[in-house]
Structures are given as C-alpha cells and as structure tokens.
Amino acid sequence: MRTPVRWIPRTNDYRELQDIGLVFIDGYHTEEQARFDYEAFSGKLARDGIALFHDSVRPFTSPIYGANKIYEHSVYRFMEELKQKKDLQVFDLPFSSGVTLVQKTI
C-alpha cells in the first residue's frame, strides 16, 4: 500500500527524517502542490541541503491526463515567491520546462 502524499508528514518515518541533502519536487506541477511539498520538507533539509523543483521556469498547459483534464503548470509562481526571500538562493536551469535549485543561504 502506498502512503498518500498529503499523509507523509504524519508518518513516523517522516518525523524521524533529518539532515536531508536533496529533495526533488516533481509532483502535480501546481503552485499549491509545490508549496506544500517544499514546506513539508524544508525544515528537514541539511544546512547545505538543496531542493530541486521540476517544470518550474515557465507556465505551460499539459494534456498529459487527457484532453478534458488539461491544466496549467504553475510551479514558476512559487519560484518567483521564493526568489524574494533573502535567506534563500534560487537558481533556474531553463532547459525545456526547467529545473530550479533552491538552497538556504549559508
């Protein structure tokens, strides 16, 4: 049985996590889901830990779930918000749909 993502922060395995070096966030591709995933794990990152966000540098629509379920990838909006925080370094790799690296300023 797989644990639903929204329940992960409630598990014992999650509570025992510490000093994570790398988190790769590639979920539902929305601003809201990217924020949830980052907030769930940012407190667990090591001092020099990195969060990578996929599909994060520009808006685009995706028909991946079918023609009647097209949605907009909006992770880029959350990246713009993180870029305003002085305690973070945010670096875009703008290849294809992009990857963004986020790290606490050391």
mmCIF file of N, CA and C in Angstrom:
data_model
loop_
_atom_site.group_PDB
_atom_site.id
_atom_site.type_symbol
_atom_site.label_atom_id
_atom_site.label_comp_id
_atom_site.label_asym_id
_atom_site.label_seq_id
_atom_site.Cartn_x
_atom_site.Cartn_y
_atom_site.Cartn_z
ATOM 1 N N MET A 1 0.842 -1.185 0.000
ATOM 2 C CA MET A 1 0.000 0.000 0.000
ATOM 3 C C MET A 1 0.882 1.242 0.000
ATOM 4 N N ARG A 2 0.573 2.184 -0.845
ATOM 5 C CA ARG A 2 1.321 3.440 -0.911
ATOM 6 C C ARG A 2 0.681 4.452 0.022
ATOM 7 N N THR A 3 1.504 5.237 0.682
ATOM 8 C CA THR A 3 1.015 6.302 1.551
ATOM 9 C C THR A 3 0.692 7.521 0.703
ATOM 10 N N PRO A 4 -0.549 8.040 0.771
ATOM 11 C CA PRO A 4 -0.858 9.272 0.028
ATOM 12 C C PRO A 4 0.079 10.397 0.441
ATOM 13 N N VAL A 5 0.503 11.200 -0.528
ATOM 14 C CA VAL A 5 1.494 12.254 -0.289
ATOM 15 C C VAL A 5 1.073 13.181 0.843
ATOM 16 N N ARG A 6 -0.175 13.569 0.899
ATOM 17 C CA ARG A 6 -0.607 14.516 1.930
ATOM 18 C C ARG A 6 -0.482 13.933 3.334
ATOM 19 N N TRP A 7 -0.336 12.616 3.454
ATOM 20 C CA TRP A 7 -0.200 11.985 4.764
ATOM 21 C C TRP A 7 1.247 11.788 5.182
ATOM 22 N N ILE A 8 2.184 11.933 4.262
ATOM 23 C CA ILE A 8 3.589 11.670 4.581
ATOM 24 C C ILE A 8 4.054 12.440 5.815
ATOM 25 N N PRO A 9 3.749 13.746 5.961
ATOM 26 C CA PRO A 9 4.215 14.455 7.163
ATOM 27 C C PRO A 9 3.629 13.925 8.469
ATOM 28 N N ARG A 10 2.662 13.028 8.399
ATOM 29 C CA ARG A 10 2.055 12.470 9.611
ATOM 30 C C ARG A 10 2.644 11.115 9.991
ATOM 31 N N THR A 11 3.570 10.586 9.213
ATOM 32 C CA THR A 11 4.105 9.252 9.460
ATOM 33 C C THR A 11 5.323 9.299 10.380
ATOM 34 N N ASN A 12 5.595 8.174 11.039
ATOM 35 C CA ASN A 12 6.782 8.079 11.890
ATOM 36 C C ASN A 12 8.058 8.209 11.067
ATOM 37 N N ASP A 13 8.069 7.626 9.870
ATOM 38 C CA ASP A 13 9.260 7.735 9.015
ATOM 39 C C ASP A 13 9.584 9.194 8.731
ATOM 40 N N TYR A 14 8.566 9.996 8.460
ATOM 41 C CA TYR A 14 8.777 11.420 8.196
ATOM 42 C C TYR A 14 9.326 12.113 9.436
ATOM 43 N N ARG A 15 8.729 11.847 10.573
ATOM 44 C CA ARG A 15 9.162 12.520 11.808
ATOM 45 C C ARG A 15 10.624 12.217 12.136
ATOM 46 N N GLU A 16 11.106 11.051 11.732
ATOM 47 C CA GLU A 16 12.487 10.662 12.014
ATOM 48 C C GLU A 16 13.493 11.229 11.005
ATOM 49 N N LEU A 17 13.010 11.778 9.904
ATOM 50 C CA LEU A 17 13.917 12.353 8.906
ATOM 51 C C LEU A 17 14.653 13.555 9.471
ATOM 52 N N GLN A 18 15.918 13.672 9.113
ATOM 53 C CA GLN A 18 16.692 14.858 9.469
ATOM 54 C C GLN A 18 17.890 14.959 8.539
ATOM 55 N N ASP A 19 18.348 16.176 8.349
ATOM 56 C CA ASP A 19 19.533 16.433 7.536
ATOM 57 C C ASP A 19 19.464 15.815 6.136
ATOM 58 N N ILE A 20 18.346 16.043 5.450
ATOM 59 C CA ILE A 20 18.194 15.568 4.078
ATOM 60 C C ILE A 20 19.087 16.425 3.183
ATOM 61 N N GLY A 21 19.869 15.792 2.341
ATOM 62 C CA GLY A 21 20.769 16.523 1.455
ATOM 63 C C GLY A 21 20.109 17.022 0.184
ATOM 64 N N LEU A 22 19.125 16.268 -0.323
ATOM 65 C CA LEU A 22 18.499 16.625 -1.596
ATOM 66 C C LEU A 22 17.042 16.183 -1.610
ATOM 67 N N VAL A 23 16.173 17.112 -1.982
ATOM 68 C CA VAL A 23 14.753 16.815 -2.198
ATOM 69 C C VAL A 23 14.444 17.201 -3.638
ATOM 70 N N PHE A 24 13.849 16.280 -4.388
ATOM 71 C CA PHE A 24 13.447 16.556 -5.768
ATOM 72 C C PHE A 24 11.927 16.631 -5.795
ATOM 73 N N ILE A 25 11.398 17.810 -6.098
ATOM 74 C CA ILE A 25 9.958 18.044 -6.073
ATOM 75 C C ILE A 25 9.437 18.046 -7.503
ATOM 76 N N ASP A 26 8.625 17.044 -7.796
ATOM 77 C CA ASP A 26 8.099 16.853 -9.150
ATOM 78 C C ASP A 26 6.701 16.254 -9.036
ATOM 79 N N GLY A 27 5.837 16.973 -8.364
ATOM 80 C CA GLY A 27 4.505 16.457 -8.095
ATOM 81 C C GLY A 27 3.490 16.845 -9.136
ATOM 82 N N TYR A 28 2.412 17.406 -8.697
ATOM 83 C CA TYR A 28 1.273 17.724 -9.549
ATOM 84 C C TYR A 28 1.511 18.957 -10.413
ATOM 85 N N HIS A 29 2.628 19.621 -10.256
ATOM 86 C CA HIS A 29 3.047 20.754 -11.091
ATOM 87 C C HIS A 29 2.235 22.021 -10.883
ATOM 88 N N THR A 30 1.634 22.157 -9.722
ATOM 89 C CA THR A 30 0.913 23.392 -9.420
ATOM 90 C C THR A 30 1.668 24.170 -8.357
ATOM 91 N N GLU A 31 1.407 25.461 -8.319
ATOM 92 C CA GLU A 31 1.992 26.324 -7.291
ATOM 93 C C GLU A 31 1.661 25.790 -5.902
ATOM 94 N N GLU A 32 0.417 25.417 -5.694
ATOM 95 C CA GLU A 32 -0.034 24.959 -4.378
ATOM 96 C C GLU A 32 0.675 23.673 -3.958
ATOM 97 N N GLN A 33 0.783 22.704 -4.874
ATOM 98 C CA GLN A 33 1.422 21.443 -4.523
ATOM 99 C C GLN A 33 2.919 21.627 -4.300
ATOM 100 N N ALA A 34 3.564 22.452 -5.105
ATOM 101 C CA ALA A 34 4.992 22.726 -4.913
ATOM 102 C C ALA A 34 5.230 23.370 -3.553
ATOM 103 N N ARG A 35 4.369 24.302 -3.164
ATOM 104 C CA ARG A 35 4.483 24.954 -1.859
ATOM 105 C C ARG A 35 4.313 23.920 -0.739
ATOM 106 N N PHE A 36 3.286 23.074 -0.854
ATOM 107 C CA PHE A 36 3.051 22.050 0.165
ATOM 108 C C PHE A 36 4.272 21.144 0.307
ATOM 109 N N ASP A 37 4.786 20.651 -0.815
ATOM 110 C CA ASP A 37 5.935 19.744 -0.777
ATOM 111 C C ASP A 37 7.161 20.426 -0.175
ATOM 112 N N TYR A 38 7.424 21.667 -0.567
ATOM 113 C CA TYR A 38 8.586 22.384 -0.043
ATOM 114 C C TYR A 38 8.438 22.635 1.457
ATOM 115 N N GLU A 39 7.273 23.092 1.870
ATOM 116 C CA GLU A 39 7.064 23.367 3.293
ATOM 117 C C GLU A 39 7.122 22.089 4.123
ATOM 118 N N ALA A 40 6.719 20.974 3.541
ATOM 119 C CA ALA A 40 6.773 19.700 4.260
ATOM 120 C C ALA A 40 8.209 19.251 4.508
ATOM 121 N N PHE A 41 9.129 19.597 3.602
ATOM 122 C CA PHE A 41 10.491 19.095 3.712
ATOM 123 C C PHE A 41 11.557 20.145 3.995
ATOM 124 N N SER A 42 11.275 21.419 3.858
ATOM 125 C CA SER A 42 12.321 22.434 4.026
ATOM 126 C C SER A 42 12.912 22.427 5.431
ATOM 127 N N GLY A 43 12.118 22.151 6.427
ATOM 128 C CA GLY A 43 12.621 22.092 7.799
ATOM 129 C C GLY A 43 13.471 20.868 8.078
ATOM 130 N N LYS A 44 13.442 19.911 7.187
ATOM 131 C CA LYS A 44 14.214 18.678 7.339
ATOM 132 C C LYS A 44 15.525 18.718 6.549
ATOM 133 N N LEU A 45 15.698 19.756 5.710
ATOM 134 C CA LEU A 45 16.909 19.845 4.892
ATOM 135 C C LEU A 45 18.140 20.107 5.750
ATOM 136 N N ALA A 46 19.245 19.511 5.352
ATOM 137 C CA ALA A 46 20.527 19.793 5.994
ATOM 138 C C ALA A 46 20.872 21.264 5.789
ATOM 139 N N ARG A 47 21.801 21.757 6.572
ATOM 140 C CA ARG A 47 22.207 23.168 6.479
ATOM 141 C C ARG A 47 22.550 23.556 5.044
ATOM 142 N N ASP A 48 23.216 22.664 4.318
ATOM 143 C CA ASP A 48 23.582 22.927 2.928
ATOM 144 C C ASP A 48 22.724 22.111 1.953
ATOM 145 N N GLY A 49 21.556 21.666 2.412
ATOM 146 C CA GLY A 49 20.664 20.856 1.586
ATOM 147 C C GLY A 49 20.074 21.642 0.421
ATOM 148 N N ILE A 50 19.643 20.914 -0.580
ATOM 149 C CA ILE A 50 19.116 21.507 -1.809
ATOM 150 C C ILE A 50 17.735 20.934 -2.105
ATOM 151 N N ALA A 51 16.837 21.812 -2.533
ATOM 152 C CA ALA A 51 15.547 21.387 -3.077
ATOM 153 C C ALA A 51 15.562 21.694 -4.565
ATOM 154 N N LEU A 52 15.230 20.710 -5.373
ATOM 155 C CA LEU A 52 15.121 20.885 -6.818
ATOM 156 C C LEU A 52 13.650 20.794 -7.207
ATOM 157 N N PHE A 53 13.202 21.735 -8.012
ATOM 158 C CA PHE A 53 11.818 21.755 -8.492
ATOM 159 C C PHE A 53 11.823 21.527 -9.999
ATOM 160 N N HIS A 54 11.001 20.604 -10.464
ATOM 161 C CA HIS A 54 10.896 20.319 -11.897
ATOM 162 C C HIS A 54 9.733 21.092 -12.509
ATOM 163 N N ASP A 55 9.832 21.382 -13.802
ATOM 164 C CA ASP A 55 8.785 22.129 -14.529
ATOM 165 C C ASP A 55 8.502 23.460 -13.843
ATOM 166 N N SER A 56 9.564 24.230 -13.615
ATOM 167 C CA SER A 56 9.472 25.358 -12.688
ATOM 168 C C SER A 56 9.814 26.728 -13.259
ATOM 169 N N VAL A 57 10.129 26.833 -14.539
ATOM 170 C CA VAL A 57 10.607 28.130 -15.024
ATOM 171 C C VAL A 57 9.630 28.904 -15.897
ATOM 172 N N ARG A 58 8.554 28.270 -16.313
ATOM 173 C CA ARG A 58 7.592 28.994 -17.165
ATOM 174 C C ARG A 58 6.233 28.311 -17.089
ATOM 175 N N PRO A 59 5.188 29.071 -17.376
ATOM 176 C CA PRO A 59 3.854 28.455 -17.403
ATOM 177 C C PRO A 59 3.659 27.662 -18.698
ATOM 178 N N PHE A 60 2.972 26.577 -18.599
ATOM 179 C CA PHE A 60 2.518 25.881 -19.798
ATOM 180 C C PHE A 60 1.379 24.950 -19.423
ATOM 181 N N THR A 61 0.597 24.587 -20.393
ATOM 182 C CA THR A 61 -0.525 23.691 -20.135
ATOM 183 C C THR A 61 -0.150 22.286 -20.568
ATOM 184 N N SER A 62 -0.742 21.328 -19.896
ATOM 185 C CA SER A 62 -0.427 19.932 -20.166
ATOM 186 C C SER A 62 -1.704 19.122 -20.352
ATOM 187 N N PRO A 63 -1.762 18.347 -21.424
ATOM 188 C CA PRO A 63 -2.882 17.436 -21.632
ATOM 189 C C PRO A 63 -2.531 16.004 -21.194
ATOM 190 N N ILE A 64 -1.509 15.849 -20.350
ATOM 191 C CA ILE A 64 -0.995 14.527 -20.002
ATOM 192 C C ILE A 64 -2.069 13.613 -19.405
ATOM 193 N N TYR A 65 -3.061 14.183 -18.730
ATOM 194 C CA TYR A 65 -4.117 13.375 -18.115
ATOM 195 C C TYR A 65 -5.354 13.283 -18.996
ATOM 196 N N GLY A 66 -5.255 13.731 -20.231
ATOM 197 C CA GLY A 66 -6.373 13.647 -21.159
ATOM 198 C C GLY A 66 -6.818 15.014 -21.633
ATOM 199 N N ALA A 67 -7.451 15.026 -22.790
ATOM 200 C CA ALA A 67 -7.876 16.285 -23.407
ATOM 201 C C ALA A 67 -8.881 17.043 -22.557
ATOM 202 N N ASN A 68 -9.666 16.336 -21.779
ATOM 203 C CA ASN A 68 -10.664 17.008 -20.935
ATOM 204 C C ASN A 68 -10.130 17.334 -19.542
ATOM 205 N N LYS A 69 -8.843 17.076 -19.297
ATOM 206 C CA LYS A 69 -8.241 17.357 -17.983
ATOM 207 C C LYS A 69 -6.964 18.183 -18.129
ATOM 208 N N ILE A 70 -6.960 19.122 -19.048
ATOM 209 C CA ILE A 70 -5.795 19.983 -19.266
ATOM 210 C C ILE A 70 -5.645 20.932 -18.079
ATOM 211 N N TYR A 71 -4.433 21.085 -17.610
ATOM 212 C CA TYR A 71 -4.188 22.011 -16.505
ATOM 213 C C TYR A 71 -2.897 22.787 -16.736
ATOM 214 N N GLU A 72 -2.792 23.910 -16.039
ATOM 215 C CA GLU A 72 -1.617 24.766 -16.175
ATOM 216 C C GLU A 72 -0.565 24.394 -15.143
ATOM 217 N N HIS A 73 0.658 24.220 -15.610
ATOM 218 C CA HIS A 73 1.793 24.054 -14.694
ATOM 219 C C HIS A 73 2.096 25.439 -14.134
ATOM 220 N N SER A 74 2.042 25.589 -12.824
ATOM 221 C CA SER A 74 2.190 26.916 -12.214
ATOM 222 C C SER A 74 3.272 26.966 -11.140
ATOM 223 N N VAL A 75 4.181 25.998 -11.135
ATOM 224 C CA VAL A 75 5.266 25.970 -10.144
ATOM 225 C C VAL A 75 6.096 27.246 -10.218
ATOM 226 N N TYR A 76 6.227 27.817 -11.410
ATOM 227 C CA TYR A 76 7.031 29.031 -11.595
ATOM 228 C C TYR A 76 6.568 30.158 -10.671
ATOM 229 N N ARG A 77 5.283 30.222 -10.361
ATOM 230 C CA ARG A 77 4.786 31.277 -9.456
ATOM 231 C C ARG A 77 5.369 31.121 -8.053
ATOM 232 N N PHE A 78 5.449 29.887 -7.582
ATOM 233 C CA PHE A 78 6.047 29.652 -6.270
ATOM 234 C C PHE A 78 7.537 29.973 -6.307
ATOM 235 N N MET A 79 8.202 29.701 -7.424
ATOM 236 C CA MET A 79 9.624 30.031 -7.548
ATOM 237 C C MET A 79 9.831 31.541 -7.473
ATOM 238 N N GLU A 80 8.944 32.308 -8.099
ATOM 239 C CA GLU A 80 9.036 33.773 -8.024
ATOM 240 C C GLU A 80 8.898 34.241 -6.576
ATOM 241 N N GLU A 81 8.042 33.604 -5.827
ATOM 242 C CA GLU A 81 7.875 33.938 -4.406
ATOM 243 C C GLU A 81 9.155 33.621 -3.626
ATOM 244 N N LEU A 82 9.736 32.449 -3.865
ATOM 245 C CA LEU A 82 10.963 32.071 -3.154
ATOM 246 C C LEU A 82 12.129 32.988 -3.511
ATOM 247 N N LYS A 83 12.164 33.494 -4.737
ATOM 248 C CA LYS A 83 13.239 34.398 -5.159
ATOM 249 C C LYS A 83 13.232 35.704 -4.374
ATOM 250 N N GLN A 84 12.134 36.049 -3.754
ATOM 251 C CA GLN A 84 12.041 37.281 -2.962
ATOM 252 C C GLN A 84 12.596 37.107 -1.548
ATOM 253 N N LYS A 85 12.831 35.880 -1.127
ATOM 254 C CA LYS A 85 13.308 35.612 0.235
ATOM 255 C C LYS A 85 14.822 35.776 0.295
ATOM 256 N N LYS A 86 15.277 36.633 1.180
ATOM 257 C CA LYS A 86 16.706 36.946 1.293
ATOM 258 C C LYS A 86 17.527 35.791 1.873
ATOM 259 N N ASP A 87 16.873 34.851 2.551
ATOM 260 C CA ASP A 87 17.603 33.744 3.160
ATOM 261 C C ASP A 87 17.738 32.533 2.231
ATOM 262 N N LEU A 88 17.318 32.701 0.960
ATOM 263 C CA LEU A 88 17.403 31.604 0.004
ATOM 264 C C LEU A 88 18.192 32.008 -1.233
ATOM 265 N N GLN A 89 18.877 31.038 -1.801
ATOM 266 C CA GLN A 89 19.478 31.177 -3.123
ATOM 267 C C GLN A 89 18.582 30.390 -4.073
ATOM 268 N N VAL A 90 18.162 31.013 -5.160
ATOM 269 C CA VAL A 90 17.268 30.364 -6.114
ATOM 270 C C VAL A 90 17.882 30.515 -7.501
ATOM 271 N N PHE A 91 18.104 29.391 -8.159
ATOM 272 C CA PHE A 91 18.803 29.387 -9.443
ATOM 273 C C PHE A 91 18.023 28.546 -10.445
ATOM 274 N N ASP A 92 17.609 29.161 -11.556
ATOM 275 C CA ASP A 92 16.865 28.463 -12.607
ATOM 276 C C ASP A 92 17.802 27.834 -13.627
ATOM 277 N N LEU A 93 17.498 26.621 -14.024
ATOM 278 C CA LEU A 93 18.138 25.952 -15.153
ATOM 279 C C LEU A 93 17.048 25.847 -16.217
ATOM 280 N N PRO A 94 17.026 26.793 -17.178
ATOM 281 C CA PRO A 94 15.880 26.947 -18.067
ATOM 282 C C PRO A 94 15.868 26.033 -19.296
ATOM 283 N N PHE A 95 16.286 24.809 -19.153
ATOM 284 C CA PHE A 95 16.252 23.860 -20.260
ATOM 285 C C PHE A 95 14.892 23.181 -20.296
ATOM 286 N N SER A 96 14.277 23.144 -21.465
ATOM 287 C CA SER A 96 12.947 22.562 -21.636
ATOM 288 C C SER A 96 11.993 23.244 -20.660
ATOM 289 N N SER A 97 11.323 22.480 -19.813
ATOM 290 C CA SER A 97 10.385 23.088 -18.860
ATOM 291 C C SER A 97 11.076 23.531 -17.578
ATOM 292 N N GLY A 98 12.357 23.235 -17.465
ATOM 293 C CA GLY A 98 13.173 23.792 -16.401
ATOM 294 C C GLY A 98 13.247 23.022 -15.104
ATOM 295 N N VAL A 99 14.330 23.313 -14.403
ATOM 296 C CA VAL A 99 14.562 22.844 -13.039
ATOM 297 C C VAL A 99 15.063 24.051 -12.268
ATOM 298 N N THR A 100 14.595 24.211 -11.056
ATOM 299 C CA THR A 100 15.051 25.306 -10.201
ATOM 300 C C THR A 100 15.683 24.727 -8.947
ATOM 301 N N LEU A 101 16.875 25.234 -8.623
ATOM 302 C CA LEU A 101 17.604 24.832 -7.427
ATOM 303 C C LEU A 101 17.337 25.862 -6.341
ATOM 304 N N VAL A 102 16.978 25.392 -5.155
ATOM 305 C CA VAL A 102 16.734 26.275 -4.012
ATOM 306 C C VAL A 102 17.586 25.780 -2.852
ATOM 307 N N GLN A 103 18.336 26.711 -2.258
ATOM 308 C CA GLN A 103 19.196 26.375 -1.127
ATOM 309 C C GLN A 103 19.180 27.530 -0.142
ATOM 310 N N LYS A 104 19.237 27.189 1.140
ATOM 311 C CA LYS A 104 19.339 28.231 2.158
ATOM 312 C C LYS A 104 20.680 28.932 2.008
ATOM 313 N N THR A 105 20.691 30.240 2.194
ATOM 314 C CA THR A 105 21.935 30.992 2.157
ATOM 315 C C THR A 105 22.781 30.566 3.345
ATOM 316 N N ILE A 106 24.017 30.209 3.062
ATOM 317 C CA ILE A 106 24.902 29.718 4.134
ATOM 318 C C ILE A 106 25.762 30.850 4.639
#
